[in-house]
Coordinates of N, CA and C in Angstrom, one line a residue:
X138 N 92.9 123.6 91.6 CA 92.5 122.2 92.0 C 91.3 121.7 91.3
X139 N 90.3 122.6 91.1 CA 89.1 122.2 90.4 C 89.4 121.8 89.0
X140 N 90.4 122.4 88.3 CA 90.8 122.1 87.0 C 91.4 120.7 86.9
X141 N 92.1 120.3 87.9 CA 92.7 119.0 88.0 C 91.7 117.9 88.1
X142 N 90.7 118.2 89.0 CA 89.6 117.2 89.1 C 88.8 117.0 87.8
X143 N 88.5 118.1 87.2 CA 87.8 118.0 85.9 C 88.6 117.3 84.9
X144 N 89.9 117.5 84.8 CA 90.8 116.8 83.9 C 90.8 115.3 84.1
X145 N 90.8 114.9 85.4 CA 90.8 113.5 85.8 C 89.5 112.9 85.4
X146 N 88.4 113.6 85.6 CA 87.1 113.0 85.3 C 87.0 112.8 83.8
X147 N 87.4 113.8 83.0 CA 87.4 113.8 81.6 C 88.2 112.6 81.1
X148 N 89.4 112.5 81.7 CA 90.3 111.3 81.3 C 89.6 110.0 81.5
X149 N 88.9 109.9 82.7 CA 88.2 108.6 82.9 C 87.1 108.3 81.9
X150 N 86.4 109.4 81.5 CA 85.4 109.2 80.5 C 86.0 108.8 79.2
X151 N 87.1 109.4 78.8 CA 87.7 109.1 77.5 C 88.2 107.6 77.5
X152 N 88.8 107.2 78.6 CA 89.3 105.8 78.6 C 88.2 104.8 78.5
X153 N 87.1 105.1 79.2 CA 85.9 104.2 79.1 C 85.3 104.2 77.8
X154 N 85.1 105.4 77.2 CA 84.5 105.5 75.8 C 85.4 104.7 74.8
X155 N 86.7 104.9 74.9 CA 87.6 104.2 74.0 C 87.5 102.7 74.2
X156 N 87.5 102.2 75.5 CA 87.5 100.8 75.7 C 86.2 100.1 75.2
X157 N 85.1 100.8 75.3 CA 83.8 100.3 74.9 C 83.8 100.0 73.4
X158 N 84.7 100.7 72.6 CA 84.6 100.6 71.2 C 85.8 99.8 70.6
X159 N 86.7 99.3 71.4 CA 87.9 98.7 71.0 C 87.7 97.2 70.8
X160 N 88.4 96.6 69.9 CA 88.5 95.1 69.7 C 87.1 94.6 69.4
X161 N 86.4 95.1 68.5 CA 85.1 94.6 68.1 C 85.2 93.7 66.8
X162 N 84.1 93.0 66.5 CA 84.2 92.1 65.4 C 84.0 92.9 64.1
X163 N 83.8 92.1 63.0 CA 83.7 92.7 61.7 C 82.3 93.3 61.5
X164 N 82.3 94.5 60.9 CA 81.0 95.2 60.7 C 80.0 94.3 59.9
X165 N 78.8 94.4 60.2 CA 77.8 93.7 59.4 C 76.5 94.5 59.4
X166 N 75.7 94.2 58.3 CA 74.4 94.9 58.2 C 73.3 94.0 58.5
X167 N 72.2 94.6 58.8 CA 71.0 93.8 59.1 C 70.9 93.4 60.6
X168 N 69.8 92.8 60.9 CA 69.5 92.4 62.3 C 69.9 90.9 62.4
X169 N 70.7 90.5 63.4 CA 71.1 89.1 63.5 C 69.9 88.3 64.0
X170 N 69.9 87.0 63.7 CA 68.8 86.1 64.1 C 68.9 85.8 65.6
X171 N 70.2 85.9 66.1 CA 70.4 85.5 67.5 C 71.5 86.3 68.1
X172 N 71.5 86.5 69.4 CA 72.6 87.2 70.1 C 72.7 86.6 71.5
X173 N 74.0 86.6 72.0 CA 74.3 86.1 73.3 C 75.1 87.2 74.0
X174 N 74.6 87.6 75.2 CA 75.3 88.6 76.0 C 75.9 87.9 77.2
X175 N 77.3 87.9 77.3 CA 78.0 87.2 78.3 C 78.3 88.3 79.4
X176 N 77.8 88.1 80.6 CA 78.0 89.1 81.7 C 79.0 88.5 82.6
X177 N 80.2 89.3 82.7 CA 81.3 88.8 83.6 C 81.0 89.2 85.0
X178 N 81.1 88.2 85.9 CA 80.9 88.5 87.3 C 82.0 89.1 88.0
X179 N 81.7 89.6 89.2 CA 82.7 90.2 90.1 C 82.6 89.6 91.4
X180 N 83.7 89.4 92.2 CA 83.7 88.7 93.5 C 82.6 89.2 94.3
X181 N 81.7 88.3 94.7 CA 80.5 88.6 95.5 C 80.6 88.0 96.9
X182 N 80.7 88.9 97.9 CA 80.9 88.4 99.3 C 79.6 87.9 99.9
X183 N 78.5 88.4 99.5 CA 77.2 88.0 100.1 C 76.7 86.8 99.4
X184 N 76.1 85.9 100.1 CA 75.5 84.7 99.5 C 74.0 84.9 99.2
X185 N 73.5 86.1 99.6 CA 72.1 86.3 99.4 C 71.7 87.3 98.3
X186 N 72.6 88.2 97.9 CA 72.3 89.2 97.0 C 73.5 89.6 96.1
X187 N 73.3 89.9 94.9 CA 74.4 90.4 94.0 C 74.8 91.7 94.6
X188 N 76.1 91.9 94.5 CA 76.7 93.2 95.0 C 76.4 94.3 94.0
X189 N 76.8 95.6 94.4 CA 76.4 96.7 93.6 C 77.0 96.7 92.2
X190 N 78.3 96.2 92.1 CA 78.9 96.1 90.8 C 78.3 95.1 89.9
X191 N 78.0 93.9 90.5 CA 77.3 92.9 89.7 C 75.9 93.3 89.3
X192 N 75.2 94.1 90.2 CA 73.9 94.6 89.8 C 74.0 95.6 88.6
X193 N 75.0 96.4 88.7 CA 75.2 97.4 87.6 C 75.5 96.6 86.3
X194 N 76.3 95.6 86.4 CA 76.6 94.8 85.1 C 75.3 94.1 84.6
X195 N 74.4 93.7 85.4 CA 73.2 93.1 84.9 C 72.4 94.2 84.2
X196 N 72.3 95.4 84.8 CA 71.6 96.5 84.1 C 72.2 96.9 82.8
X197 N 73.5 96.9 82.8 CA 74.2 97.2 81.5 C 73.9 96.2 80.5
X198 N 73.8 94.9 80.9 CA 73.5 93.8 79.9 C 72.1 94.0 79.4
X199 N 71.1 94.3 80.3 CA 69.7 94.5 79.9 C 69.5 95.6 78.9
X200 N 70.3 96.7 79.1 CA 70.1 97.8 78.1 C 70.9 97.5 76.8
X201 N 71.8 96.5 76.8 CA 72.5 96.1 75.7 C 71.7 95.2 74.8
X202 N 70.6 94.6 75.3 CA 69.8 93.7 74.5 C 69.2 94.4 73.3
X203 N 69.3 93.9 72.1 CA 68.7 94.4 70.9 C 67.3 93.8 70.8
X204 N 66.3 94.7 71.0 CA 64.9 94.2 71.0 C 64.5 93.7 69.6
X205 N 65.2 94.0 68.6 CA 64.8 93.5 67.3 C 65.3 92.1 67.0
X206 N 66.2 91.6 67.9 CA 66.7 90.3 67.7 C 65.7 89.2 68.2
X207 N 65.3 88.3 67.4 CA 64.3 87.3 67.9 C 64.7 86.4 69.0
X208 N 66.0 86.0 69.0 CA 66.5 85.1 70.0 C 67.7 85.8 70.7
X209 N 67.4 86.3 71.9 CA 68.5 87.0 72.7 C 68.6 86.3 74.1
X210 N 69.8 85.9 74.4 CA 70.1 85.1 75.6 C 71.1 85.8 76.5
X211 N 71.0 85.7 77.8 CA 71.9 86.2 78.7 C 72.7 85.1 79.4
X212 N 74.0 85.2 79.4 CA 74.9 84.2 80.0 C 75.5 84.9 81.2
X213 N 75.2 84.5 82.4 CA 75.8 85.1 83.6 C 77.0 84.1 84.0
X214 N 78.2 84.8 84.2 CA 79.4 84.0 84.4 C 80.1 84.3 85.7
X215 N 80.4 83.3 86.5 CA 81.2 83.5 87.7 C 80.9 82.4 88.7
X216 N 81.9 81.9 89.4 CA 81.7 80.8 90.3 C 81.3 81.2 91.7
X217 N 81.2 80.2 92.6 CA 81.0 80.4 94.0 C 82.3 80.7 94.7
X218 N 82.4 81.8 95.4 CA 83.6 82.2 96.1 C 83.8 81.3 97.4
X219 N 85.0 81.2 97.9 CA 85.3 80.4 99.1 C 84.4 80.9 100.2
X220 N 83.8 79.9 100.8 CA 82.9 80.2 102.0 C 81.4 80.5 101.5
X221 N 81.2 80.7 100.2 CA 79.9 81.0 99.7 C 79.1 79.8 99.4
X222 N 77.8 80.0 99.1 CA 77.0 78.9 98.8 C 76.2 79.0 97.5
X223 N 76.3 80.3 96.9 CA 75.6 80.6 95.7 C 76.7 81.3 94.7
X224 N 76.7 80.9 93.5 CA 77.6 81.4 92.5 C 77.3 82.9 92.2
X225 N 78.3 83.6 91.7 CA 78.1 85.0 91.2 C 77.0 84.9 90.1
X226 N 77.2 83.9 89.2 CA 76.3 83.8 88.1 C 74.8 83.7 88.6
X227 N 74.6 82.8 89.5 CA 73.2 82.6 90.1 C 72.7 83.9 90.7
X228 N 73.5 84.6 91.5 CA 73.1 85.8 92.1 C 72.7 86.9 91.1
X229 N 73.5 87.0 90.0 CA 73.1 88.0 89.0 C 71.8 87.6 88.3
X230 N 71.7 86.3 88.0 CA 70.4 85.8 87.4 C 69.2 86.1 88.3
X231 N 69.3 85.8 89.5 CA 68.2 86.1 90.5 C 67.8 87.6 90.4
X232 N 68.8 88.4 90.4 CA 68.6 89.9 90.3 C 67.8 90.2 89.0
X233 N 68.3 89.7 87.9 CA 67.6 89.9 86.6 C 66.2 89.5 86.6
X234 N 65.9 88.3 87.2 CA 64.6 87.8 87.2 C 63.7 88.5 88.2
X235 N 64.1 88.7 89.4 CA 63.3 89.2 90.5 C 63.1 90.7 90.3
X236 N 64.1 91.5 90.0 CA 64.1 92.9 89.9 C 63.7 93.5 88.6
X237 N 64.0 92.7 87.5 CA 63.8 93.3 86.2 C 62.9 92.4 85.3
X238 N 62.3 91.4 85.9 CA 61.3 90.6 85.2 C 61.8 89.8 84.0
X239 N 63.1 89.5 83.9 CA 63.7 88.7 82.8 C 63.2 87.3 82.9
X240 N 62.8 86.7 81.9 CA 62.3 85.3 81.8 C 63.5 84.4 82.1
X241 N 63.4 83.5 83.0 CA 64.5 82.5 83.3 C 64.8 81.7 82.1
X242 N 63.9 81.6 81.1 CA 64.1 80.8 79.9 C 65.2 81.4 79.0
X243 N 65.4 82.7 79.2 CA 66.4 83.4 78.4 C 67.8 83.4 79.1
X244 N 67.9 82.8 80.2 CA 69.1 82.9 81.0 C 69.9 81.6 81.1
X245 N 71.2 81.6 80.9 CA 72.0 80.5 81.1 C 73.2 80.8 82.0
X246 N 73.6 79.8 82.8 CA 74.6 80.1 83.8 C 75.9 79.4 83.5
X247 N 77.0 80.1 83.7 CA 78.3 79.5 83.6 C 78.9 79.8 85.0
X248 N 78.9 78.7 85.8 CA 79.3 78.9 87.2 C 80.5 78.2 87.7
X249 N 81.5 78.0 86.7 CA 82.8 77.4 87.1 C 83.9 78.4 87.1
X250 N 83.8 79.5 86.4 CA 85.0 80.3 86.2 C 85.4 81.1 87.4
X251 N 86.7 81.2 87.6 CA 87.3 82.0 88.7 C 88.1 83.2 88.2
X252 N 88.4 83.3 86.9 CA 89.1 84.3 86.3 C 88.4 84.8 85.1
X253 N 88.9 86.0 84.6 CA 88.3 86.5 83.3 C 88.6 85.5 82.1
X254 N 89.8 85.0 82.1 CA 90.1 84.0 81.1 C 89.1 82.9 81.1
X255 N 88.8 82.4 82.3 CA 87.9 81.2 82.4 C 86.4 81.7 82.1
X256 N 86.1 82.9 82.5 CA 84.8 83.5 82.1 C 84.5 83.2 80.6
X257 N 85.5 83.6 79.8 CA 85.4 83.5 78.4 C 85.5 82.0 78.0
X258 N 86.4 81.3 78.5 CA 86.7 79.9 78.1 C 85.4 79.0 78.3
X259 N 84.8 79.2 79.5 CA 83.7 78.3 79.8 C 82.4 78.8 79.3
X260 N 82.4 80.1 78.8 CA 81.2 80.6 78.1 C 81.1 80.3 76.6
X261 N 82.2 79.9 76.1 CA 82.3 79.7 74.6 C 81.2 78.7 74.1
X262 N 80.8 77.6 74.8 CA 79.8 76.8 74.3 C 78.4 77.5 74.1
X263 N 78.2 78.5 74.9 CA 76.9 79.3 74.8 C 77.0 80.3 73.6
X264 N 78.2 80.6 73.2 CA 78.4 81.5 72.1 C 78.4 80.9 70.7
X265 N 78.6 79.6 70.6 CA 78.9 79.0 69.3 C 77.9 79.2 68.2
X266 N 76.6 79.2 68.6 CA 75.5 79.3 67.6 C 75.0 80.7 67.5
X267 N 75.5 81.7 68.2 CA 75.0 83.0 68.1 C 75.6 83.8 67.0
X268 N 74.8 84.6 66.3 CA 75.3 85.4 65.2 C 75.9 86.7 65.7
X269 N 75.5 87.1 66.9 CA 76.1 88.3 67.5 C 76.4 88.0 69.0
X270 N 77.6 88.5 69.4 CA 78.1 88.3 70.8 C 78.4 89.6 71.4
X271 N 78.0 89.8 72.6 CA 78.3 91.0 73.4 C 78.9 90.6 74.7
X272 N 80.0 91.1 75.1 CA 80.6 90.8 76.4 C 80.4 92.0 77.3
X273 N 79.8 91.8 78.4 CA 79.3 92.9 79.2 C 80.0 93.0 80.6
X274 N 80.6 94.1 80.9 CA 81.2 94.4 82.2 C 81.4 95.9 82.2
X275 N 82.2 96.4 83.1 CA 82.7 97.8 83.0 C 83.6 97.8 81.7
X276 N 83.6 98.9 81.0 CA 84.3 98.8 79.6 C 85.7 98.2 79.6
X277 N 86.5 98.6 80.5 CA 87.9 98.1 80.4 C 88.0 96.6 80.7
X278 N 87.1 96.1 81.6 CA 87.1 94.7 81.9 C 86.5 93.9 80.7
X279 N 85.4 94.5 80.1 CA 84.8 93.8 78.9 C 85.8 93.8 77.8
X280 N 86.7 94.8 77.7 CA 87.7 94.8 76.6 C 88.7 93.6 76.9
X281 N 89.1 93.4 78.1 CA 89.9 92.2 78.4 C 89.2 90.9 78.0
X282 N 87.9 90.8 78.2 CA 87.2 89.7 77.8 C 87.2 89.5 76.3
X283 N 87.1 90.6 75.6 CA 87.1 90.5 74.1 C 88.5 90.1 73.6
X284 N 89.5 90.6 74.3 CA 90.9 90.2 73.9 C 91.1 88.7 74.1
X285 N 90.6 88.2 75.3 CA 90.7 86.8 75.6 C 89.9 85.9 74.6
X286 N 88.7 86.4 74.2 CA 88.0 85.7 73.1 C 88.7 85.6 71.8
X287 N 89.3 86.8 71.4 CA 90.1 86.8 70.2 C 91.3 85.8 70.3
X288 N 91.8 85.7 71.5 CA 93.0 84.7 71.6 C 92.5 83.3 71.6
X289 N 91.3 83.0 72.2 CA 90.8 81.6 72.4 C 90.1 81.2 71.1
X290 N 89.2 82.0 70.6 CA 88.4 81.7 69.4 C 88.3 82.9 68.5
X291 N 89.2 83.1 67.6 CA 89.2 84.3 66.7 C 88.0 84.2 65.8
X292 N 87.5 83.0 65.5 CA 86.3 83.0 64.7 C 85.1 83.6 65.4
X293 N 84.9 83.3 66.7 CA 83.8 83.9 67.4 C 84.0 85.4 67.7
X294 N 85.3 85.8 67.8 CA 85.6 87.2 68.0 C 85.1 88.1 66.9
X295 N 85.1 87.5 65.7 CA 84.6 88.3 64.6 C 83.1 88.6 64.7
X296 N 82.4 87.9 65.6 CA 80.9 88.2 65.7 C 80.7 89.2 66.9
X297 N 81.7 89.7 67.5 CA 81.5 90.5 68.7 C 81.0 91.9 68.3
X298 N 80.0 92.4 69.0 CA 79.4 93.7 68.8 C 79.6 94.5 70.1
X299 N 79.4 95.8 70.0 CA 79.5 96.7 71.2 C 78.3 96.6 72.1
X300 N 78.6 96.4 73.4 CA 77.5 96.4 74.4 C 77.3 97.9 74.8
X301 N 76.2 98.1 75.5 CA 75.9 99.5 76.0 C 76.4 99.6 77.4
X302 N 77.7 99.3 77.6 CA 78.3 99.4 79.0 C 78.9 100.8 79.2
X303 N 79.0 101.7 78.2 CA 79.5 103.0 78.4 C 78.3 104.0 78.2
X304 N 78.1 104.9 79.2 CA 77.3 106.0 79.1 C 78.0 107.3 79.7
X305 N 78.0 108.3 78.9 CA 78.6 109.5 79.3 C 78.0 110.0 80.6
X306 N 78.8 110.3 81.6 CA 78.4 110.9 82.9 C 77.9 109.8 83.9
X307 N 77.8 108.6 83.5 CA 77.3 107.6 84.4 C 78.5 107.2 85.4
X308 N 78.3 107.4 86.7 CA 79.3 107.1 87.7 C 80.7 107.7 87.3
X309 N 80.6 109.0 86.8 CA 81.9 109.6 86.4 C 82.9 109.6 87.5
X310 N 82.5 109.8 88.8 CA 83.4 109.8 89.9 C 84.2 108.6 90.0
X311 N 83.7 107.4 89.6 CA 84.4 106.1 89.7 C 85.2 105.8 88.5
X312 N 85.0 106.4 87.4 CA 85.7 106.0 86.2 C 87.2 106.2 86.2
X313 N 87.7 107.2 86.8 CA 89.2 107.3 86.9 C 89.8 106.1 87.6
X314 N 89.2 105.6 88.7 CA 89.7 104.5 89.5 C 89.6 103.2 88.7
X315 N 88.4 103.0 88.0 CA 88.3 101.8 87.2 C 89.3 101.9 86.0
X316 N 89.5 103.1 85.5 CA 90.5 103.2 84.3 C 91.9 102.8 84.7
X317 N 92.3 103.3 85.9 CA 93.7 102.9 86.3 C 93.8 101.4 86.5
X318 N 92.8 100.9 87.3 CA 92.8 99.4 87.5 C 92.7 98.7 86.2
X319 N 91.8 99.1 85.3 CA 91.6 98.4 84.0 C 92.8 98.5 83.1
X320 N 93.5 99.6 83.1 CA 94.7 99.7 82.2 C 95.8 98.9 82.7
X321 N 96.0 98.8 84.0 CA 97.0 97.9 84.5 C 96.7 96.4 84.2
X322 N 95.4 96.1 84.3 CA 95.0 94.7 83.9 C 95.2 94.4 82.5
X323 N 94.9 95.4 81.6 CA 95.1 95.3 80.2 C 96.6 95.0 79.9
X324 N 97.5 95.7 80.6 CA 98.9 95.5 80.4 C 99.3 94.1 80.7
X325 N 98.8 93.6 81.8 CA 99.0 92.2 82.2 C 98.4 91.3 81.2
X326 N 97.3 91.6 80.7 CA 96.6 90.7 79.7 C 97.5 90.6 78.5
X327 N 98.0 91.7 78.0 CA 98.8 91.7 76.8 C 100.1 90.9 77.0
X328 N 100.7 91.0 78.2 CA 101.8 90.3 78.5 C 101.5 88.8 78.6
X329 N 100.4 88.5 79.2 CA 99.9 87.1 79.3 C 99.7 86.4 78.0
X330 N 99.0 87.1 77.1 CA 98.7 86.6 75.8 C 100.0 86.4 75.0
X331 N 101.0 87.3 75.1 CA 102.2 87.1 74.4 C 102.9 85.8 74.9
X332 N 102.9 85.6 76.3 CA 103.5 84.4 76.8 C 102.8 83.2 76.3
X333 N 101.5 83.2 76.2 CA 100.8 82.0 75.7 C 101.2 81.7 74.3
X334 N 101.5 82.7 73.5 CA 101.9 82.5 72.1 C 103.3 82.0 71.9
X335 N 104.1 82.1 73.0 CA 105.5 81.7 72.8 C 105.7 80.2 72.9

């Protein structure tokens, strides 16, 4: 039984490691002059505080910031859920400012999107002028975002770099569950993009 548990945990790590490195842009040398980090929101039930998953995504975004880049901006993406009064984007931004001291001047909000496709679609205006783009979420969800960006704006997809959303051993117990859910979503994503091309 213990061997099965270990195998499942290792599988979860491998899937997340792979997803964090898949569908990236063209390699480039040197430090970019600007970068945009698009943080994909997750359904937030509370109107007062970002939930645990959204807080983790904010932290993953902050550790993905390249300190050498002179112009680094955070775009928090996600709308207000039914019955709510504050968007996912705003709740994540508040967490970044209040708990991590991020300057509000570095933050932009995309608060219309209800789906991952829309997260990317409505965040594109914030990406247009950036030399480097990072899409931040749990790795398999971020991979979906990168696939959608490649579908919507292949020119911008060439600027995509890897975010620091994967760390070995971080929440290993949850990775198999996220991997199953994420792989099913990826299968639907590929089917959806094929249908859009027909």
